[in-house]
Tab-separated table of C-alpha atoms in Angstrom:
chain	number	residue	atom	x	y	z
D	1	UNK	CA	15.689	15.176	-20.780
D	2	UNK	CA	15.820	11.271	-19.826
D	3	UNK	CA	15.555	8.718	-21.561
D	4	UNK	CA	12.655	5.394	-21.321
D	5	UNK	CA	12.780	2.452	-23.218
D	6	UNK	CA	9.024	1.665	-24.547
D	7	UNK	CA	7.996	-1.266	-26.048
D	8	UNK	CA	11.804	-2.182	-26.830
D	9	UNK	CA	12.424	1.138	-28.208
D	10	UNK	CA	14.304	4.224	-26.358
D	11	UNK	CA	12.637	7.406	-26.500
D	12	UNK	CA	13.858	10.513	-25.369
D	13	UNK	CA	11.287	12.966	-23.567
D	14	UNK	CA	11.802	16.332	-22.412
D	15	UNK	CA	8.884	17.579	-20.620
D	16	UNK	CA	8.334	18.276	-16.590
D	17	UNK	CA	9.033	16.066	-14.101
D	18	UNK	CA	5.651	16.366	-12.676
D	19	UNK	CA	3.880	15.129	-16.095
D	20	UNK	CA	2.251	11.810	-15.465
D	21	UNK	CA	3.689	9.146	-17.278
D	22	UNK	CA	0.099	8.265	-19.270
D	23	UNK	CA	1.118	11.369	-20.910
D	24	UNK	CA	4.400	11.270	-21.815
D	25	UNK	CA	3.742	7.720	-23.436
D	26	UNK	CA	0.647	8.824	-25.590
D	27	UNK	CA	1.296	12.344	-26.412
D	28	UNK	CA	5.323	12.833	-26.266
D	29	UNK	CA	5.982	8.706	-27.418
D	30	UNK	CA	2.760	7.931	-29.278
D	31	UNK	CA	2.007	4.883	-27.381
D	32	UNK	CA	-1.606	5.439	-27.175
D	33	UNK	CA	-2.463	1.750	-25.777
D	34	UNK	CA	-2.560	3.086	-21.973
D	35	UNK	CA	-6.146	5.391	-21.460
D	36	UNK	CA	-7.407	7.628	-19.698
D	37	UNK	CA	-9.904	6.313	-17.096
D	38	UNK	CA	-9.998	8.009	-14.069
D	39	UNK	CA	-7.008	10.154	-13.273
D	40	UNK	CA	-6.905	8.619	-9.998
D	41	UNK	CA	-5.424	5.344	-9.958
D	42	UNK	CA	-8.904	3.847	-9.449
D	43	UNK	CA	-10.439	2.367	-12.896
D	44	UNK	CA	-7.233	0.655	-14.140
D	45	UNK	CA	-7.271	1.736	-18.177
D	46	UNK	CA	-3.901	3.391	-18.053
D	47	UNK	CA	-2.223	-0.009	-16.575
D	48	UNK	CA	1.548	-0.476	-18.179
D	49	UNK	CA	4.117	-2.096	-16.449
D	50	UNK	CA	7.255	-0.579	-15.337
D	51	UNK	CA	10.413	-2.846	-15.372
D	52	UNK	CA	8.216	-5.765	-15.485
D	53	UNK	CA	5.819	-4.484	-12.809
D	54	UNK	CA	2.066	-3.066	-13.480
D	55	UNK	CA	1.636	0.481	-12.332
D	56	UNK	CA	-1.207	3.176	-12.698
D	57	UNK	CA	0.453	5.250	-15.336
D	58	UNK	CA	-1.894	8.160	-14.718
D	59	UNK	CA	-0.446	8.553	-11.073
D	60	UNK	CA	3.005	8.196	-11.772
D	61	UNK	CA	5.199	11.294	-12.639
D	62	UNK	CA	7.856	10.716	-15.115
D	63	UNK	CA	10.141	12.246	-12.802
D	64	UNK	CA	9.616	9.337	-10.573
D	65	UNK	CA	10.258	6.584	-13.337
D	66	UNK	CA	13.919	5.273	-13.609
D	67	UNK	CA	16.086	6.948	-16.299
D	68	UNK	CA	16.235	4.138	-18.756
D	69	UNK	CA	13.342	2.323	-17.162
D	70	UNK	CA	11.528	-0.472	-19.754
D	71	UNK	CA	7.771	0.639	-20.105
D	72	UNK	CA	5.823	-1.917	-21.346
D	73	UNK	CA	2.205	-0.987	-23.052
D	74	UNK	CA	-0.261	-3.028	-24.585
D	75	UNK	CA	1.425	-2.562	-27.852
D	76	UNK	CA	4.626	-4.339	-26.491
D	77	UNK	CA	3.106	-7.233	-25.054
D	78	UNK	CA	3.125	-9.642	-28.064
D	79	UNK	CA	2.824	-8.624	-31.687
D	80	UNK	CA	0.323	-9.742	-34.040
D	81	UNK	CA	2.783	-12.883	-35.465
D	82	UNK	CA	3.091	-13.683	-31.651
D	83	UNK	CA	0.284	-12.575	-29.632
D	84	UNK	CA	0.610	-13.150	-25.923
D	85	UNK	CA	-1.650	-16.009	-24.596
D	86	UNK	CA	-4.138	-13.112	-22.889
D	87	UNK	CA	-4.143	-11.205	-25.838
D	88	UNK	CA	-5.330	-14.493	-28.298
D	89	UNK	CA	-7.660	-15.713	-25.617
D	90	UNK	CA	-9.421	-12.090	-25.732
D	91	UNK	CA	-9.838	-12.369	-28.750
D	92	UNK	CA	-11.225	-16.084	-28.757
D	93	UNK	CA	-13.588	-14.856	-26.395
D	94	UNK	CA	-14.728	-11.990	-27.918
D	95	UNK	CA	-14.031	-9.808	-24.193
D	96	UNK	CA	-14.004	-6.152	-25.624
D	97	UNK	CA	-17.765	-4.338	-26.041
D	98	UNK	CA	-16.594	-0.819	-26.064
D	99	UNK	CA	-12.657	-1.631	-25.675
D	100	UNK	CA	-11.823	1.156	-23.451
D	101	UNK	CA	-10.795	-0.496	-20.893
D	102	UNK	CA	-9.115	-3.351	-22.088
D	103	UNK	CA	-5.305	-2.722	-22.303
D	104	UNK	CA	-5.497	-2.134	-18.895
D	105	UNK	CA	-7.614	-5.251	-18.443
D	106	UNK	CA	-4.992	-7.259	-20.358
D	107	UNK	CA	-2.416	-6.028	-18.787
D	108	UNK	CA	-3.114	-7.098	-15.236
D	109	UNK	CA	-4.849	-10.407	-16.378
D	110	UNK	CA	-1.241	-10.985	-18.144
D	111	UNK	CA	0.809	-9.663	-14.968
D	112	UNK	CA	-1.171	-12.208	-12.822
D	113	UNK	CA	-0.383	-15.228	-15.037
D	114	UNK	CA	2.979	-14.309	-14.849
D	115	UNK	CA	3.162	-14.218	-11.418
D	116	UNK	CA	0.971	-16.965	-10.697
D	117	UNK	CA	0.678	-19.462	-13.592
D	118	UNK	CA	3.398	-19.390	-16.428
D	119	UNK	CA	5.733	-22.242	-15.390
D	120	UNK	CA	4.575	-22.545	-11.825
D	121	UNK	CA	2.100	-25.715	-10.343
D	122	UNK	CA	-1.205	-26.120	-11.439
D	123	UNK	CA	-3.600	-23.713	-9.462
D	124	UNK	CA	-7.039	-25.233	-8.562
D	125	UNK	CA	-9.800	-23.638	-10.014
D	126	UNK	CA	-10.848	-22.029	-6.928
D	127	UNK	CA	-7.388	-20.616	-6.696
D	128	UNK	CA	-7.365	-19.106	-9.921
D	129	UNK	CA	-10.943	-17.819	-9.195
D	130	UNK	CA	-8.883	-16.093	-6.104
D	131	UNK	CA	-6.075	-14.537	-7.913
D	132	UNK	CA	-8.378	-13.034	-10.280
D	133	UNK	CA	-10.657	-11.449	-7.843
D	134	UNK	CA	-7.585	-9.923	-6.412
D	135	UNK	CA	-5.833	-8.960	-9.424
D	136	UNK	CA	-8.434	-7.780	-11.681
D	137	UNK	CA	-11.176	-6.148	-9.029
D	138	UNK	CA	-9.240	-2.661	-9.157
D	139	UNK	CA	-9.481	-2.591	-13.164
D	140	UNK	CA	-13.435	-1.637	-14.188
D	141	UNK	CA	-15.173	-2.274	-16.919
D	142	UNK	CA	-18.347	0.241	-17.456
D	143	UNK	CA	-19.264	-2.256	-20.351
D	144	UNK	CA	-19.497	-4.911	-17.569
D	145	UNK	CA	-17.274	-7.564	-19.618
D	146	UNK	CA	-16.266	-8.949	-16.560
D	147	UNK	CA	-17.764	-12.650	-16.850
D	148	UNK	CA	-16.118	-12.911	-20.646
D	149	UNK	CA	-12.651	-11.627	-18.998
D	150	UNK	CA	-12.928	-14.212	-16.291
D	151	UNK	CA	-13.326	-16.784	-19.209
D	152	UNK	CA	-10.513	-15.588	-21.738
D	153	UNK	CA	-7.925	-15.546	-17.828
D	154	UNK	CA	-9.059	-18.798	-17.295
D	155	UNK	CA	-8.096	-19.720	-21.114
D	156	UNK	CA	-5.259	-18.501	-21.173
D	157	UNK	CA	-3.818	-20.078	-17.761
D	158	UNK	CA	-4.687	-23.499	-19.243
D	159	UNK	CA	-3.195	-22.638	-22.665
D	160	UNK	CA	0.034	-21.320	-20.333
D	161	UNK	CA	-0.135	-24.568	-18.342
D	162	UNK	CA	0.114	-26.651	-20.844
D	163	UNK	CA	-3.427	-27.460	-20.564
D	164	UNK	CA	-6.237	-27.865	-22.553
D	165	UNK	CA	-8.815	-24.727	-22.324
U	1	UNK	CA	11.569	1.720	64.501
U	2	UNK	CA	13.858	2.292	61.215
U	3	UNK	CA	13.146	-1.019	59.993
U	4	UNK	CA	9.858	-0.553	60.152
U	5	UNK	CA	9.903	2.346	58.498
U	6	UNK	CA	12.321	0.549	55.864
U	7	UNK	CA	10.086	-2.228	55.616
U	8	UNK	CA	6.777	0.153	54.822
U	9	UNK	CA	8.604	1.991	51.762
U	10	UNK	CA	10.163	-1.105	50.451
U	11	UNK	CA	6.440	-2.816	50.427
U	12	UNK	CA	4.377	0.331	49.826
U	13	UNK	CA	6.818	2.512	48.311
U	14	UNK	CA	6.671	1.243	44.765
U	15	UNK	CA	2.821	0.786	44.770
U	16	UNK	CA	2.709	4.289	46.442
U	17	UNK	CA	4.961	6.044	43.720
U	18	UNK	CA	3.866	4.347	40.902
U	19	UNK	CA	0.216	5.416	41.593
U	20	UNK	CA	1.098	8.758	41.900
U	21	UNK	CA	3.140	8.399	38.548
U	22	UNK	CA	0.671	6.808	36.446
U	23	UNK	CA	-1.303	9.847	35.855
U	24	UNK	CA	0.932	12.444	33.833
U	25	UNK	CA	2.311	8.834	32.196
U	26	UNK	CA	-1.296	7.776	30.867
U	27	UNK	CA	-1.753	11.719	29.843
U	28	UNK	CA	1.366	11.094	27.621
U	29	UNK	CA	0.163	7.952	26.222
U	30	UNK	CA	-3.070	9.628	25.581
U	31	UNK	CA	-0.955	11.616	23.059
U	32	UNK	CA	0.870	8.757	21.607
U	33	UNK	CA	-2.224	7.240	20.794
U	34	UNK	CA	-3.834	10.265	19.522
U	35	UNK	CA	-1.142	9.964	16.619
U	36	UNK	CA	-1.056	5.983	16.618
U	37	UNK	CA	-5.329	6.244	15.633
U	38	UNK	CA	-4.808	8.409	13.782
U	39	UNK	CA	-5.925	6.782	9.984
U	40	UNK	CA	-2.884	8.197	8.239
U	41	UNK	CA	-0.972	5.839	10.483
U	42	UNK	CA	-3.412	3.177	11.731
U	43	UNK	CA	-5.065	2.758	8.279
U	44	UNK	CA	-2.087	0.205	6.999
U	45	UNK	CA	-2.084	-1.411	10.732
U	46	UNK	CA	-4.574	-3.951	10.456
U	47	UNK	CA	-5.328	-7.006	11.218
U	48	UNK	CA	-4.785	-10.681	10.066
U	49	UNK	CA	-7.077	-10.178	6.549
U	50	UNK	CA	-4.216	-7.879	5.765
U	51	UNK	CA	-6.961	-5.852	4.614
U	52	UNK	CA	-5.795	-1.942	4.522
U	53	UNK	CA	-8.414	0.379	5.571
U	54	UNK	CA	-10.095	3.458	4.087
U	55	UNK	CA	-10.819	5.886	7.008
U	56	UNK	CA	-10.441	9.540	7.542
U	57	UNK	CA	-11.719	12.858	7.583
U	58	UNK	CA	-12.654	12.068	3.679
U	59	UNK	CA	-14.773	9.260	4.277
U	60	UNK	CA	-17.230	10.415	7.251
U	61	UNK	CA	-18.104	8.465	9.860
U	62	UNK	CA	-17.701	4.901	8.936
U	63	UNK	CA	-14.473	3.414	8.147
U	64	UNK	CA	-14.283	1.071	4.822
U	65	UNK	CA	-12.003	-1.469	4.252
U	66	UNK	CA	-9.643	-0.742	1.259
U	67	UNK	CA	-11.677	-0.894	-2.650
U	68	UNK	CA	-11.164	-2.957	-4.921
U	69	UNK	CA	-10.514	-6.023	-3.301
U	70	UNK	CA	-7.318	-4.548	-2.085
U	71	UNK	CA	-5.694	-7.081	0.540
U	72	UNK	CA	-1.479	-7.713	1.281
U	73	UNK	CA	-2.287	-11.394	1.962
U	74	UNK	CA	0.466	-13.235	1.076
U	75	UNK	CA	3.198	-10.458	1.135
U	76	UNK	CA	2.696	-7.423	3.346
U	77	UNK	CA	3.407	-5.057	0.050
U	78	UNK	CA	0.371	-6.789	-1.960
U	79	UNK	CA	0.519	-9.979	-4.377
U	80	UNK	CA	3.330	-9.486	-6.825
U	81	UNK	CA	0.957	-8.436	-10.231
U	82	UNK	CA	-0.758	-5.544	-7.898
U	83	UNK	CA	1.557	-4.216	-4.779
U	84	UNK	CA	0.635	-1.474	-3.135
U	85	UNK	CA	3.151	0.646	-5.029
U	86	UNK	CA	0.639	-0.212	-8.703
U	87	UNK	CA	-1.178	2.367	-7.348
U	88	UNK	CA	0.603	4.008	-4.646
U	89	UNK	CA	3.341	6.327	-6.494
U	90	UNK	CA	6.506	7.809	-4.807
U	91	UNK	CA	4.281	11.175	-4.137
U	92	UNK	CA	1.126	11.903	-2.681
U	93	UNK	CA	-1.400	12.584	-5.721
U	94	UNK	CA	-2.099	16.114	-5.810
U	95	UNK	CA	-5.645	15.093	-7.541
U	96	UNK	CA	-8.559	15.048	-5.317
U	97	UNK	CA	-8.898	11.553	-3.864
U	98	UNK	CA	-6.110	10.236	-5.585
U	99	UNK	CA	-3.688	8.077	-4.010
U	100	UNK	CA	-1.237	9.113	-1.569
U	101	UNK	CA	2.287	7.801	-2.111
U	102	UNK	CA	5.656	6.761	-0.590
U	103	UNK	CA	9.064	6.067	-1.542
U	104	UNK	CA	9.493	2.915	-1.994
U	105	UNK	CA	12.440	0.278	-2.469
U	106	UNK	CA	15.049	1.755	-0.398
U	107	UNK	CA	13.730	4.888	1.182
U	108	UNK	CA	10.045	4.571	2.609
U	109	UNK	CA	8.857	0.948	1.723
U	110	UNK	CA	5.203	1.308	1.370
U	111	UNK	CA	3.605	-1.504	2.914
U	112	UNK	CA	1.194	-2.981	5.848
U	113	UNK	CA	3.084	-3.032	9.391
U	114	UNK	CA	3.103	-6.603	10.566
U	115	UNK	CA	0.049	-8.334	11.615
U	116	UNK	CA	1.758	-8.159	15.417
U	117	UNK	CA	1.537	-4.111	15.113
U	118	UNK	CA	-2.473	-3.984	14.483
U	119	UNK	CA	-3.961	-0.856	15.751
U	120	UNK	CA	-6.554	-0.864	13.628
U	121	UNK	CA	-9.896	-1.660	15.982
U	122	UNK	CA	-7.773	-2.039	18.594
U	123	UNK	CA	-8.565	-0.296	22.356
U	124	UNK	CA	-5.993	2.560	23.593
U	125	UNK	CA	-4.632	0.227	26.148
U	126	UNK	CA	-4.546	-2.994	23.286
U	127	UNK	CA	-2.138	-0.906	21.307
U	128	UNK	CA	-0.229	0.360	24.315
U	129	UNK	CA	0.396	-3.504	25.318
U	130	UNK	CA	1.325	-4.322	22.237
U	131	UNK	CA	3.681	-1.170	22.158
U	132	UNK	CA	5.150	-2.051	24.863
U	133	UNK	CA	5.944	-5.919	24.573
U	134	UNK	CA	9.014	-6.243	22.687
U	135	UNK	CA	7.860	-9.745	21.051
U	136	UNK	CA	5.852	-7.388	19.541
U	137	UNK	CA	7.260	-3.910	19.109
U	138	UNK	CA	10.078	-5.229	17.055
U	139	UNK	CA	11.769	-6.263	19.969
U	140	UNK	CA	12.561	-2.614	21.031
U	141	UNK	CA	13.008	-1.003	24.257
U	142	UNK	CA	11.585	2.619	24.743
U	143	UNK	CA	14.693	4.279	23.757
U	144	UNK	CA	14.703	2.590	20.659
U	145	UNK	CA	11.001	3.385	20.268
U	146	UNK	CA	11.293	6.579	20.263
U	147	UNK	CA	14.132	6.431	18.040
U	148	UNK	CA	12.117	4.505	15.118
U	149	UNK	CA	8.949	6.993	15.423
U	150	UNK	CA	11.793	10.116	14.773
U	151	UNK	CA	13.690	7.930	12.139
U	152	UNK	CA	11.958	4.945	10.171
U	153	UNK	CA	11.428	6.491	6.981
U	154	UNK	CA	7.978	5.380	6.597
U	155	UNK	CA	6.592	6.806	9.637
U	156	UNK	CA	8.099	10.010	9.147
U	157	UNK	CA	5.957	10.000	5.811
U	158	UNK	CA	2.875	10.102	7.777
U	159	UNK	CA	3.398	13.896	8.275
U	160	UNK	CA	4.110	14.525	4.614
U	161	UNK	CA	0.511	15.628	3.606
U	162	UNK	CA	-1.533	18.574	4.094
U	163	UNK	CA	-2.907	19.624	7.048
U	164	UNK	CA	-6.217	18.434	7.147
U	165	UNK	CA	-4.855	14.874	6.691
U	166	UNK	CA	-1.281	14.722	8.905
U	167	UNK	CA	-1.627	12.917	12.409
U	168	UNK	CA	-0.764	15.482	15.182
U	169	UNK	CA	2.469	16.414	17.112
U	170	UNK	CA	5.774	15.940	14.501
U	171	UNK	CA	7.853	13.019	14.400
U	172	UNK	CA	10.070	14.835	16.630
U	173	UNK	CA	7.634	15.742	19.111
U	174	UNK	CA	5.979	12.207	19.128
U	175	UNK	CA	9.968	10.788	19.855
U	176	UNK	CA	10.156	13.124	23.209
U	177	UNK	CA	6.303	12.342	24.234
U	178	UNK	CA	7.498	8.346	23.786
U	179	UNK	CA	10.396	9.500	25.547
U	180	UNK	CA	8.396	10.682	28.518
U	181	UNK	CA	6.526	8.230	28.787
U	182	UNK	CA	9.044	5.735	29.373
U	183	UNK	CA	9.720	7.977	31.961
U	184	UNK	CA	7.309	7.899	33.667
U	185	UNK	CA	6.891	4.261	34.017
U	186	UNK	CA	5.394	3.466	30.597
U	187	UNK	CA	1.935	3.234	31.584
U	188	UNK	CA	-1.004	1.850	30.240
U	189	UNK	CA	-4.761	2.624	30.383
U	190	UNK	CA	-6.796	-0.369	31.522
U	191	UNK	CA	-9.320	-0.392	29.084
């Protein structure tokens, strides 16, 4: 039995140690934001973040997460009074075709403006362009939504910037 | 007549020895190398792209760098929104082709060895040089060498896989073979 705080709420979970944590969130917690992509830590749709940092949730074993660790899904990253500035320029841009992959697409895109954007200088252009070829190449999109991601990042670092899109 | 005789070892002595020496030396370092090649260990010693590589008895022939874009530029454990560790869990997946792991944060930091340490497309007697040097060897001598090849966590969880996939010798065995090799004059091959 531990305990993991998800989306602001503590759940307990009894189950083995060995049980990846995709699983524990959508079938033991009901948080069924994260998906199932690949199994493998290779497509990205399972992405949640772990005490503030993004992790493959399909390749992590719950016995491996923190007792009281703060899982964040999709469904804890804004709400729909306060949607977070990815979220809103997703949907201003229309990304999703099929949607499967987009929690995890949202949830890197929204880890990399926090590292790289909200409250820090101005990137270039080119910069961003940079950061999102690293951040987002290891999160696929069979849909190939790519370009309209690119556009809704780039949104939503000028909206975070203070800037106009 | 002494003198002489004095006077020939102390100018052809050391030559003399150490070419007899170098032999069963460069045989050890053979071994060390075998290991350091290896791509469970030389795979995450690269170069200054800090690009990791994918290479092994998985991926045939031709090594690859790392997928997706995958590069520890700007901090040897990845950019902060995707370290290594996003992926890379505190076990080796037991899925086919899935990730292997490490520790990380306090016992076996998974990350790229500094850009000093490449190995990675280096010669056998490149990586002995750089072995060697203690500007860049983590300014150890051979003692301590062989003590951080049977200690550091991180190398240690090289031989934590499956057969197939673990670099040869043990930790322990690799720590005597450095020890050796010290030895015997610490050789290195010349190309």
């Amino acid at each position: 039995m531990r305990v993991i705080w998800v989306d602001g709420e503590p759940h307990k979970v009894d189950v083995e140690g060995d049980m990846p944590l995709l699983w524990v969130l959508r079938d033991e917690v009901g948080a069924t934001g994260p998906k199932y992509g690949c199994g493998i830590a290779m497509c990205g749709a399972c992405t949640v973040y772990v005490d503030d940092r993004p992790v493959r949730s399909c390749s992590l074993r719950i016995g491996d997460v923190a007792e009281g660790a703060k899982v964040t899904t999709i469904r804890g990253l804004g709400t729909p009074q306060a949607l977070h500035a990815v979220q809103a320029a997703w949907i201003e841009h229309q990304v999703a075709q099929c949607g499967y992959c987009q929690p995890g697409q949202i949830m890197a895109a929204a880890a990399l403006l926090h590292d790289k954007v909200a409250g820090k200088p101005p990137l270039s252009d080119a910069d961003l362009d940079d950061h999102i070829n690293h951040a987002m190449s290891a999160n696929l999109c069979r849909c190939g939504t790519y370009m309209r991601i690119r556009a809704a990042i780039k949104s939503a670092a000028a909206k975070l910037q203070g800037q106009r899109p | 007549m002494i003198r002489y005789a004095l006077a020939i070892l102390l100018v052809a002595g050391p030559a003399q020895v150490l070419a007899q020496d170098s032999t069963p030396g460069l045989e050890l370092w053979g071994k060390i190398h075998e290991v350091f090649s290896h791509p469970r260990c030389a795979n995450c010693h690269v170069g200054t792209d800090r690009v990791p590589m994918w290479s092994g008895p998985e991926y045939g022939a031709a090594p690859r760098p790392h997928g997706m874009n995958i590069s520890g530029k700007g901090a040897d454990d990845g950019a902060n929104y995707l370290v290594c560790t996003t992926c890379h869990s505190k076990q080796n997946s037991a899925t086919p082709h899935g990730p292997p792991g490490a520790t990380s944060k306090g016992v076996a930091e998974w990350k790229l060895a500094p850009v000093e340490m490449q190995w990675f497309g280096k010669s056998s007697a490149e990586i002995c040089k750089q072995f060697k040097a203690k500007e860049s060897n983590g300014n150890r001598e051979i003692a301590a060498l062989a003590h951080h090849v049977t200690t550091e966590p991180l190398v240690l969880w090289a031989w934590t896989v499956e057969s197939e996939r673990k670099p040869p010798y043990s930790a322990k065995e690799l720590g005597k073979i450095v020890e050796d090799w010290g030895m015997a004059g610490a050789p290195c091959p010349t190309k």
